[in-house]
Short mmCIF file of C-alpha atoms in Angstrom, two decimals:
data_model
loop_
_atom_site.label_atom_id
_atom_site.label_comp_id
_atom_site.label_asym_id
_atom_site.label_seq_id
_atom_site.Cartn_x
_atom_site.Cartn_y
_atom_site.Cartn_z
CA ASN E 438 -6.46 -19.07 4.03
CA ALA E 439 -5.39 -17.76 0.28
CA GLY E 440 -5.39 -14.41 1.47
CA VAL E 441 -6.31 -11.14 -1.45
CA THR E 442 -6.14 -13.52 -4.80
CA GLN E 443 -6.26 -11.61 -8.04
CA THR E 444 -6.94 -12.10 -11.36
CA PRO E 445 -5.23 -12.54 -14.26
CA LYS E 446 -2.09 -12.23 -13.85
CA PHE E 447 -1.20 -10.69 -16.63
CA GLN E 448 -3.16 -8.43 -19.59
CA VAL E 449 -2.42 -6.91 -22.50
CA LEU E 450 -5.07 -3.91 -23.76
CA LYS E 451 -5.87 -1.76 -27.17
CA THR E 452 -7.12 0.82 -26.85
CA GLY E 453 -10.92 0.92 -26.37
CA GLN E 454 -10.72 -2.40 -24.55
CA SER E 455 -12.54 -2.62 -22.02
CA MET E 456 -11.96 -5.10 -18.70
CA THR E 457 -12.98 -6.03 -15.47
CA LEU E 458 -9.81 -7.14 -12.74
CA GLN E 459 -10.97 -9.01 -10.76
CA CYS E 460 -10.49 -9.50 -6.31
CA ALA E 461 -11.42 -11.61 -3.41
CA GLN E 462 -10.46 -11.71 0.17
CA ASP E 463 -11.73 -14.53 2.30
CA MET E 464 -10.56 -13.17 5.70
CA ASN E 465 -13.08 -11.14 6.47
CA HIS E 466 -12.25 -8.09 5.87
CA ASN E 467 -14.44 -4.95 5.67
CA SER E 468 -12.76 -2.51 3.96
CA MET E 469 -11.00 -3.15 0.02
CA TYR E 470 -8.83 -1.25 -1.86
CA TRP E 471 -7.72 -0.19 -5.29
CA TYR E 472 -4.39 1.23 -6.07
CA ARG E 473 -1.66 1.44 -9.48
CA GLN E 474 1.76 1.29 -9.90
CA ASP E 475 3.52 3.26 -12.46
CA PRO E 476 7.28 2.11 -12.78
CA GLY E 477 9.84 3.67 -10.37
CA MET E 478 7.13 4.58 -8.35
CA GLY E 479 4.70 4.86 -5.54
CA LEU E 480 1.02 3.17 -5.00
CA ARG E 481 -2.24 5.79 -5.81
CA LEU E 482 -5.20 4.85 -4.73
CA ILE E 483 -8.32 4.20 -7.49
CA TYR E 484 -11.41 3.49 -5.00
CA TYR E 485 -11.88 1.82 -2.39
CA SER E 486 -14.58 0.29 0.01
CA ALA E 487 -15.42 0.91 3.16
CA SER E 488 -18.37 -1.77 3.58
CA GLU E 489 -20.18 -3.57 1.78
CA GLY E 490 -22.94 -1.89 -0.16
CA THR E 491 -20.86 1.82 0.02
CA THR E 492 -17.15 2.41 -2.99
CA ASP E 493 -15.40 5.78 -2.45
CA LYS E 494 -13.35 7.92 -4.92
CA GLY E 495 -9.34 7.55 -3.59
CA GLU E 496 -6.81 9.50 -5.64
CA VAL E 497 -7.12 8.96 -9.73
CA PRO E 498 -10.00 7.81 -10.18
CA ASN E 499 -11.27 8.79 -13.73
CA GLY E 500 -11.62 5.67 -16.39
CA TYR E 501 -12.93 3.66 -13.41
CA ASN E 502 -15.72 1.93 -12.28
CA VAL E 503 -15.18 -0.84 -9.08
CA SER E 504 -18.27 -3.05 -7.69
CA ARG E 505 -17.61 -4.12 -3.86
CA LEU E 506 -20.00 -7.91 -5.78
CA ASN E 507 -19.95 -8.92 -2.19
CA LYS E 508 -17.80 -8.13 1.62
CA ARG E 509 -15.07 -10.07 -0.69
CA GLU E 510 -14.99 -9.13 -3.35
CA PHE E 511 -14.49 -5.94 -5.85
CA SER E 512 -13.82 -5.44 -8.79
CA LEU E 513 -12.10 -2.77 -10.73
CA ARG E 514 -13.68 -1.71 -14.10
CA LEU E 515 -11.88 -0.18 -17.51
CA GLU E 516 -14.55 1.01 -19.94
CA SER E 517 -12.34 1.81 -22.81
CA ALA E 518 -8.79 1.21 -21.59
CA ALA E 519 -5.99 4.09 -22.61
CA PRO E 520 -1.97 3.51 -22.77
CA SER E 521 -1.87 6.22 -19.98
CA GLN E 522 -3.47 3.27 -17.60
CA THR E 523 -1.00 1.21 -18.66
CA SER E 524 0.64 0.51 -15.64
CA VAL E 525 0.05 -2.78 -12.07
CA TYR E 526 -2.61 -2.91 -10.58
CA PHE E 527 -2.26 -3.99 -6.49
CA CYS E 528 -6.41 -4.58 -4.91
CA ALA E 529 -5.45 -4.66 -1.29
CA SER E 530 -8.31 -4.93 1.86
CA SER E 531 -7.74 -4.55 6.13
CA LEU E 532 -10.16 -5.30 8.47
CA GLU E 533 -11.88 -1.66 9.15
CA ILE E 534 -10.58 1.64 7.25
CA GLN E 535 -10.32 2.86 10.00
CA GLY E 536 -6.54 2.95 10.23
CA TYR E 537 -5.29 -1.51 9.81
CA GLU E 538 -3.24 -2.99 8.15
CA GLN E 539 -3.93 -3.99 4.79
CA PHE E 540 -2.67 -6.61 2.98
CA PHE E 541 -1.71 -6.65 -0.63
CA GLY E 542 -2.54 -8.47 -3.18
CA PRO E 543 0.19 -9.85 -6.29
CA GLY E 544 -1.05 -7.24 -8.79
CA THR E 545 -1.85 -7.78 -11.90
CA ARG E 546 0.14 -6.22 -14.35
CA LEU E 547 -1.80 -4.43 -17.46
CA THR E 548 -0.76 -3.44 -20.44
CA VAL E 549 -3.41 -1.39 -22.82
CA LEU E 550 -1.21 -0.79 -26.77
CA ASP U 315 -2.56 16.16 5.01
CA ALA U 316 1.04 14.95 6.43
CA LYS U 317 3.30 13.99 3.57
CA THR U 318 6.24 12.14 4.25
CA THR U 319 10.28 12.15 3.11
CA GLN U 320 12.19 9.64 3.11
CA PRO U 321 15.65 8.48 1.42
CA PRO U 322 15.34 7.20 -2.37
CA SER U 323 17.96 5.10 -1.90
CA MET U 324 19.98 2.97 0.94
CA ASP U 325 22.94 0.51 1.63
CA CYS U 326 23.17 -1.90 4.47
CA ALA U 327 25.58 -4.86 4.86
CA GLU U 328 24.35 -7.98 5.28
CA GLY U 329 24.28 -9.37 9.35
CA ARG U 330 24.69 -5.13 9.94
CA ALA U 331 21.35 -3.38 11.73
CA ALA U 332 18.92 -1.15 8.44
CA ASN U 333 18.43 2.50 9.70
CA LEU U 334 15.71 4.24 7.59
CA PRO U 335 14.82 7.24 7.88
CA CYS U 336 11.71 9.19 7.79
CA ASN U 337 10.05 13.19 7.98
CA HIS U 338 6.61 13.85 8.20
CA SER U 339 7.02 17.24 10.67
CA THR U 340 3.29 18.81 9.11
CA ILE U 341 2.09 14.88 11.01
CA SER U 342 -0.91 16.16 13.36
CA GLY U 343 -2.15 14.54 16.80
CA ASN U 344 -3.81 12.19 15.68
CA GLU U 345 -1.84 10.66 12.66
CA TYR U 346 -0.30 7.19 13.09
CA VAL U 347 3.16 6.57 11.14
CA TYR U 348 3.28 3.29 9.23
CA TRP U 349 5.80 1.23 6.96
CA TYR U 350 5.40 -1.37 3.84
CA ARG U 351 7.54 -2.82 2.08
CA GLN U 352 7.66 -4.38 -1.50
CA ILE U 353 9.46 -6.49 -2.47
CA HIS U 354 10.18 -6.39 -6.60
CA SER U 355 7.20 -7.41 -8.45
CA GLN U 356 5.57 -8.41 -5.27
CA GLY U 357 1.88 -6.66 -3.33
CA PRO U 358 3.40 -3.91 -0.47
CA GLN U 359 3.65 -6.23 3.24
CA TYR U 360 2.82 -4.54 6.44
CA ILE U 361 5.83 -4.60 8.66
CA ILE U 362 4.80 -2.07 11.77
CA HIS U 363 2.83 1.27 12.91
CA GLY U 364 3.18 3.61 15.85
CA LEU U 365 1.83 6.48 17.46
CA LYS U 366 3.98 7.82 19.41
CA ASN U 367 6.10 4.85 21.46
CA ASN U 368 8.69 3.23 20.55
CA GLU U 369 7.51 -0.70 17.90
CA THR U 370 9.03 -3.11 18.20
CA ASN U 371 7.89 -6.82 15.99
CA GLU U 372 9.56 -9.93 14.68
CA MET U 373 10.42 -7.54 12.37
CA ALA U 374 11.40 -4.68 12.43
CA SER U 375 11.70 -1.90 15.21
CA LEU U 376 9.69 2.21 14.91
CA ILE U 377 11.87 4.89 16.52
CA ILE U 378 8.99 7.87 16.71
CA THR U 379 10.69 11.33 18.19
CA GLU U 380 8.87 12.92 20.86
CA ASP U 381 8.23 15.85 18.84
CA ARG U 382 6.64 13.08 15.56
CA LYS U 383 8.27 14.68 13.45
CA SER U 384 10.32 12.22 12.59
CA SER U 385 11.18 8.16 12.20
CA THR U 386 13.23 5.35 12.03
CA LEU U 387 12.69 1.84 11.03
CA ILE U 388 15.39 0.20 11.90
CA LEU U 389 15.93 -3.81 10.64
CA PRO U 390 17.97 -5.29 12.91
CA HIS U 391 19.91 -7.55 11.23
CA ALA U 392 19.54 -7.28 7.73
CA THR U 393 20.04 -9.91 5.02
CA LEU U 394 19.87 -10.83 1.22
CA ARG U 395 15.89 -11.06 1.40
CA ASP U 396 15.01 -7.78 3.33
CA THR U 397 16.46 -6.03 -0.14
CA ALA U 398 13.75 -3.95 -0.79
CA VAL U 399 11.23 -0.86 -1.45
CA TYR U 400 10.08 0.34 2.44
CA TYR U 401 7.37 2.69 2.45
CA CYS U 402 6.81 5.14 5.06
CA ILE U 403 3.43 6.38 5.29
CA VAL U 404 0.80 8.51 7.85
CA ARG U 405 -2.64 8.55 7.90
CA ILE U 406 -4.90 10.87 6.54
CA ARG U 407 -7.92 11.01 7.99
CA ASP U 408 -10.27 12.28 5.26
CA ASN U 409 -14.56 12.58 6.47
CA TYR U 410 -15.40 9.23 5.33
CA GLY U 411 -12.52 6.97 6.70
CA GLN U 412 -9.37 7.11 6.75
CA ASN U 413 -6.71 6.45 3.18
CA PHE U 414 -3.45 5.23 2.34
CA VAL U 415 -0.51 7.47 0.20
CA PHE U 416 2.27 5.42 -1.18
CA GLY U 417 4.56 7.96 -2.37
CA PRO U 418 8.81 7.22 -3.18
CA GLY U 419 9.82 4.97 -0.53
CA THR U 420 12.88 4.25 0.05
CA ARG U 421 15.02 1.24 -1.66
CA LEU U 422 17.02 -0.70 0.93
CA SER U 423 19.77 -2.90 -1.04
CA VAL U 424 21.30 -5.36 1.54
CA LEU U 425 24.41 -6.26 0.51
CA PRO U 426 26.75 -9.71 1.17
#
């Protein structure tokens, strides 16, 4: 099992460009999450999906959209990238939303110039 | 929402026990305490969680005080590979689900 995979690993964008970060899990988990981590700080939740077909805002959703494509895949889209969105993005999944431990992917390092 | 307070950094000698404290004085009765760690540039890794009783697994032990206002994560024999940022998280319950909030954590340095 690969666990949680993310693509790409690195990305550089110019201000105003758009892109989609991909995440997939092969653990048959129902819940998936997107976090961002800025230098020297903890993780902040952007969006989560409790189950296939549902998505909800987390702590810092502005400037992002998400799609729960199917049970395996949860994508994060930046429609018009801004320098403030320079960060490392982590995708995670858990068996259920109700407090089960979360398993994290390796992260995508995004720089917006 | 229950918040946590952890020291920003700690050192531990290799082979000794590492004891990482966490204060969560506003924790409510149905909230669990979770511990994760993040080794440099990697995704966070689940370590252990508990509600009231002390818990132990192959990685660590979790000691929760009787009043549940604080807890301690114990790595019994720290190795250099345990150098990481350790996050103490209290699970927040909302109307829809339960989110994990990661604070700045404790940076543990295991020294040779």
